[in-house]
Every structure is written in C-alpha cells, then in structure tokens.
Short mmCIF file of C-alpha atoms in Angstrom, two decimals:
data_model
loop_
_atom_site.label_atom_id
_atom_site.label_comp_id
_atom_site.label_asym_id
_atom_site.label_seq_id
_atom_site.Cartn_x
_atom_site.Cartn_y
_atom_site.Cartn_z
CA MET A 1 151.43 105.03 66.78
CA LYS A 2 149.29 108.07 66.03
CA ASN A 3 152.34 110.37 65.86
CA PHE A 4 154.11 107.96 63.50
CA THR A 5 151.11 107.93 61.16
CA ASP A 6 150.81 111.72 61.35
CA ASP A 7 154.50 112.12 60.57
CA LEU A 8 153.99 110.11 57.38
CA GLY A 9 151.26 112.54 56.33
CA ILE A 10 148.66 109.85 55.67
CA ASN A 11 145.12 111.14 55.28
CA GLY A 12 141.98 110.20 53.44
CA HIS A 13 138.59 111.21 52.11
CA LEU A 14 135.35 109.27 51.86
CA THR A 15 132.35 109.83 49.60
CA ILE A 16 129.25 107.67 50.02
CA ILE A 17 126.76 107.44 47.15
CA LYS A 18 123.33 105.86 46.93
CA GLN A 19 122.91 104.36 43.47
CA TYR A 20 119.29 103.49 42.77
CA THR A 21 118.16 100.65 40.51
CA ASP A 22 117.09 103.20 37.86
CA GLY A 23 120.66 104.52 37.67
CA GLN A 24 120.15 107.74 39.62
CA GLU A 25 122.80 108.64 42.18
CA GLU A 26 122.66 110.64 45.40
CA ILE A 27 125.68 111.70 47.45
CA VAL A 28 124.84 111.11 51.11
CA PHE A 29 128.27 111.71 52.67
CA ASP A 30 131.43 113.55 51.61
CA ASP A 31 134.12 114.19 54.22
CA HIS A 32 137.50 113.14 55.63
CA ASN A 33 138.08 109.80 57.30
CA VAL A 34 140.08 108.83 60.37
CA ILE A 35 143.41 107.07 59.92
CA VAL A 36 143.60 104.87 63.00
CA SER A 37 146.64 103.62 64.87
CA GLY A 38 146.43 100.26 63.10
CA MET A 39 147.92 101.94 60.03
CA GLY A 40 150.98 102.90 62.04
CA VAL A 41 151.17 99.42 63.56
CA GLY A 42 151.01 97.75 60.15
CA LEU A 43 153.62 100.03 58.61
CA THR A 44 155.89 99.55 61.63
CA TYR A 45 155.77 95.79 61.05
CA MET A 46 156.79 96.40 57.44
CA PHE A 47 159.54 99.00 58.00
CA THR A 48 161.19 97.12 60.87
CA GLY A 49 160.98 93.71 59.19
CA SER A 50 159.19 92.28 62.22
CA GLY A 51 156.03 91.26 60.37
CA SER A 52 155.20 89.49 57.13
CA ASN A 53 157.91 88.96 54.53
CA SER A 54 155.38 89.47 51.72
CA VAL A 55 154.43 92.96 50.59
CA LEU A 56 151.03 91.56 49.61
CA ASP A 57 150.17 91.13 53.29
CA TYR A 58 150.38 94.90 53.77
CA GLN A 59 147.75 95.63 51.14
CA ILE A 60 144.41 97.10 52.15
CA ASP A 61 142.23 94.40 50.63
CA ARG A 62 138.98 94.26 52.63
CA PHE A 63 136.36 96.39 54.32
CA GLU A 64 133.63 96.12 56.92
CA VAL A 65 130.37 97.96 57.40
CA GLY A 66 128.57 98.14 60.71
CA VAL A 67 125.46 99.27 62.55
CA SER A 68 126.63 100.82 65.83
CA GLY A 69 128.73 103.82 64.81
CA LYS A 70 126.41 106.75 65.43
CA PRO A 71 128.20 110.00 64.50
CA ASP A 72 126.92 111.79 67.64
CA GLN A 73 127.95 108.97 69.96
CA THR A 74 129.71 109.95 73.19
CA PRO A 75 132.52 109.18 73.52
CA SER A 76 133.22 109.46 69.82
CA LEU A 77 134.40 106.40 67.91
CA GLU A 78 136.31 108.57 65.45
CA LEU A 79 139.61 108.40 67.26
CA SER A 80 143.03 107.22 66.18
CA THR A 81 142.80 104.59 68.92
CA THR A 82 139.74 102.90 67.37
CA TYR A 83 140.71 99.30 66.57
CA GLN A 84 137.43 97.77 65.42
CA LEU A 85 133.94 98.67 64.26
CA SER A 86 131.46 99.05 67.09
CA GLY A 87 128.87 96.75 65.49
CA PRO A 88 130.32 95.01 62.41
CA CYS A 89 127.91 93.13 60.17
CA THR A 90 127.88 89.37 60.44
CA ILE A 91 128.31 87.05 57.47
CA SER A 92 124.54 86.46 57.31
CA GLU A 93 123.80 90.20 57.47
CA TYR A 94 125.95 90.81 54.39
CA GLY A 95 123.45 88.66 52.49
CA ALA A 96 123.73 85.32 50.71
CA GLY A 97 122.55 86.76 47.38
CA SER A 98 125.09 89.57 47.33
CA ASN A 99 128.03 89.87 44.93
CA LEU A 100 130.31 90.50 47.91
CA PHE A 101 132.88 87.85 48.74
CA ILE A 102 132.85 87.63 52.53
CA ASP A 103 135.87 86.34 54.42
CA VAL A 104 135.66 85.55 58.15
CA ARG A 105 138.99 85.91 59.93
CA GLU A 106 140.45 86.57 63.34
CA GLN A 107 140.98 90.32 63.32
CA ILE A 108 143.71 91.97 65.38
CA THR A 109 141.85 94.20 67.84
CA ASN A 110 143.93 96.00 70.44
CA THR A 111 145.70 93.13 72.25
CA THR A 112 143.19 90.41 71.36
CA LEU A 113 141.84 88.57 68.32
CA THR A 114 138.17 88.84 67.35
CA SER A 115 136.48 86.79 64.61
CA ASN A 116 134.82 89.20 62.16
CA ALA A 117 133.38 89.04 58.67
CA ALA A 118 134.75 91.41 56.02
CA ALA A 119 134.15 91.94 52.31
CA LEU A 120 137.17 91.50 50.04
CA ILE A 121 137.95 94.39 47.67
CA PRO A 122 138.35 93.20 44.05
CA ALA A 123 141.64 94.26 42.44
CA ASN A 124 139.76 96.21 39.74
CA LYS A 125 138.20 98.37 42.48
CA ILE A 126 141.62 99.59 43.68
CA THR A 127 142.91 102.46 41.55
CA ARG A 128 146.10 104.50 41.75
CA ILE A 129 145.09 108.11 41.07
CA GLY A 130 148.41 109.83 41.62
CA ASP A 131 151.98 109.30 42.74
CA SER A 132 150.85 108.79 46.33
CA SER A 133 147.05 108.35 46.26
CA VAL A 134 144.92 105.21 46.01
CA ARG A 135 141.15 105.05 45.59
CA TYR A 136 139.12 102.11 46.84
CA THR A 137 135.65 101.69 45.38
CA LEU A 138 133.59 99.61 47.79
CA VAL A 139 130.21 98.47 46.53
CA VAL A 140 127.48 97.20 48.86
CA ASP A 141 125.11 96.00 46.16
CA GLU A 142 121.30 95.82 46.10
CA GLU A 143 121.28 92.39 47.74
CA ALA A 144 123.70 93.20 50.56
CA CYS A 145 123.00 94.34 54.12
CA ASN A 146 119.27 94.75 53.59
CA SER A 147 116.72 95.24 56.39
CA ILE A 148 119.10 94.22 59.16
CA THR A 149 117.46 93.59 62.53
CA ARG A 150 119.00 92.66 65.87
CA ASP A 151 116.83 91.60 68.80
CA SER A 152 113.74 92.66 66.81
CA THR A 153 115.17 96.18 66.36
CA ASP A 154 115.76 97.70 62.91
CA MET A 155 119.44 98.49 62.42
CA ASN A 156 120.97 101.11 60.13
CA LEU A 157 124.37 101.13 58.46
CA ASN A 158 126.43 103.94 60.00
CA GLU A 159 130.11 102.93 60.11
CA VAL A 160 132.72 101.59 57.71
CA GLY A 161 136.36 100.57 57.96
CA LEU A 162 139.29 99.55 55.75
CA LEU A 163 141.55 96.68 56.81
CA MET A 164 145.12 95.64 56.04
CA LYS A 165 145.35 91.99 55.00
CA ASN A 166 147.87 90.27 57.28
CA PRO A 167 150.69 92.51 58.57
CA THR A 168 151.95 90.06 61.21
CA GLY A 169 152.52 87.40 58.55
CA GLY A 170 150.61 84.62 60.28
CA SER A 171 149.82 81.40 58.45
CA ALA A 172 146.19 82.54 58.35
CA ASP A 173 145.28 86.13 57.49
CA ARG A 174 144.75 88.35 60.53
CA PRO A 175 143.45 91.69 59.26
CA LEU A 176 144.01 95.01 61.02
CA LEU A 177 141.77 98.10 60.90
CA VAL A 178 143.64 101.05 59.33
CA ALA A 179 140.93 103.63 58.48
CA TYR A 180 137.48 104.29 59.91
CA ARG A 181 134.48 106.57 59.56
CA THR A 182 130.99 106.91 60.98
CA PHE A 183 128.14 108.42 58.95
CA SER A 184 124.47 109.26 59.32
CA ASN A 185 122.09 106.31 59.53
CA ILE A 186 121.26 104.59 56.25
CA ARG A 187 118.50 101.98 56.26
CA LYS A 188 119.75 99.70 53.49
CA THR A 189 117.16 98.15 51.17
CA SER A 190 117.16 96.41 47.79
CA ASP A 191 116.14 99.71 46.14
CA PHE A 192 119.74 100.91 45.96
CA SER A 193 123.42 100.05 46.19
CA LEU A 194 125.84 101.94 48.40
CA ILE A 195 129.12 103.00 46.81
CA PHE A 196 131.97 104.05 49.10
CA ARG A 197 134.68 105.97 47.22
CA TRP A 198 137.55 106.05 49.66
CA THR A 199 140.79 107.82 48.76
CA LEU A 200 143.94 107.47 50.85
CA ASN A 201 146.88 109.82 50.39
CA PHE A 202 150.27 108.50 51.47
#
C-alpha cells in the first residue's frame, strides 16, 4: 500500500509546542511525519467500495500518544509498515482530570485487532487550510499524561499517531493508524500542555 499512498502524493508535517501555564510557548519539534500504509488501506476501502458506506468513517478523528517510540531506536519505527504505536498510553495514563475525551476501541493492527485508548479530536480542532491541506490541532492539556510510570520506571512521551475512524464499516468503530511520528523524550508534567499541530497534504 505504500506505493499507492505515494502515488497520491500524501505527505505531512508536525510541529510540537510546549505551552506553559504562564502562556509562554516553546517549539520542541518541527519536521515531517510518516504516512503509514494504513492510509492506503483506508483509502482503498473507500475507493473500491469494499469498506464503510459512510464518508464519516474515513475521517481522521482521533490520536494516540505513547512512551516507547525512541527516535534512535533500531530498527526504526518510522516506516510505512508501522501499524500501531510501540507503547500507546492507557486510558488511566491519559488522566481522569484531563479535557481529553478518551475512546477505547479495537484498533486494526496488521492482521489482528488490539484494544487501545485514543483521544478524540474535536471538530473545531480540524481546520482546512487550503484546497488539499488539513490541520489537526491536538492538545494534551496540563492534566493529561503526567508523570507516567510503568514498572516503577519513569516514562516519557515520544511517539504520536493519527487514526482513521472506522474504514471497514463495522458496527463498532475500528480505528486504523494512518500517520505516525517519533520525537525526543518529553517528560510530561502539569506545568505545561503539549500542542501537536499536524498538517496533512492530500
């Protein structure tokens, strides 16, 4: 599916910003993202009429952040064949006091289904910025993903992904990863929000 996605000319760019409680902002990442094969799979379902009958199911409407996507990892996770985050946050790690609306669904991963938590993207955070470009503003607020530990080890945020809602058209949503990026470790605390400005060009 990589060649199909490449032929369509789909690409993207991600900027990550720390926004502190006093209003100051710091850009901590600014680079391209990886369009993964799930984008091609989802669009194939749509163009061939073999998936959902509703165009709404092909919307990118949720995202995940994770803790196991080190940029220098070998082998690299930034491949078109990546189908899930290496260490996606759990519903409890997203934080009960957060403004994020977390939805737990069976996610299509390779040839299997895996239950993962993802944050829904509000409609007012999806902006058309050109004839063929869409910007997603993903906000991990001050109360989200703070001081995550696993097995008594401090964990840092270092990967993020965008997911298509339900391309197969199942009775329950089954999201599919369509874009992915690792970034340098960020130890999330209540001192700041993380803003992911993610632009996709179709």
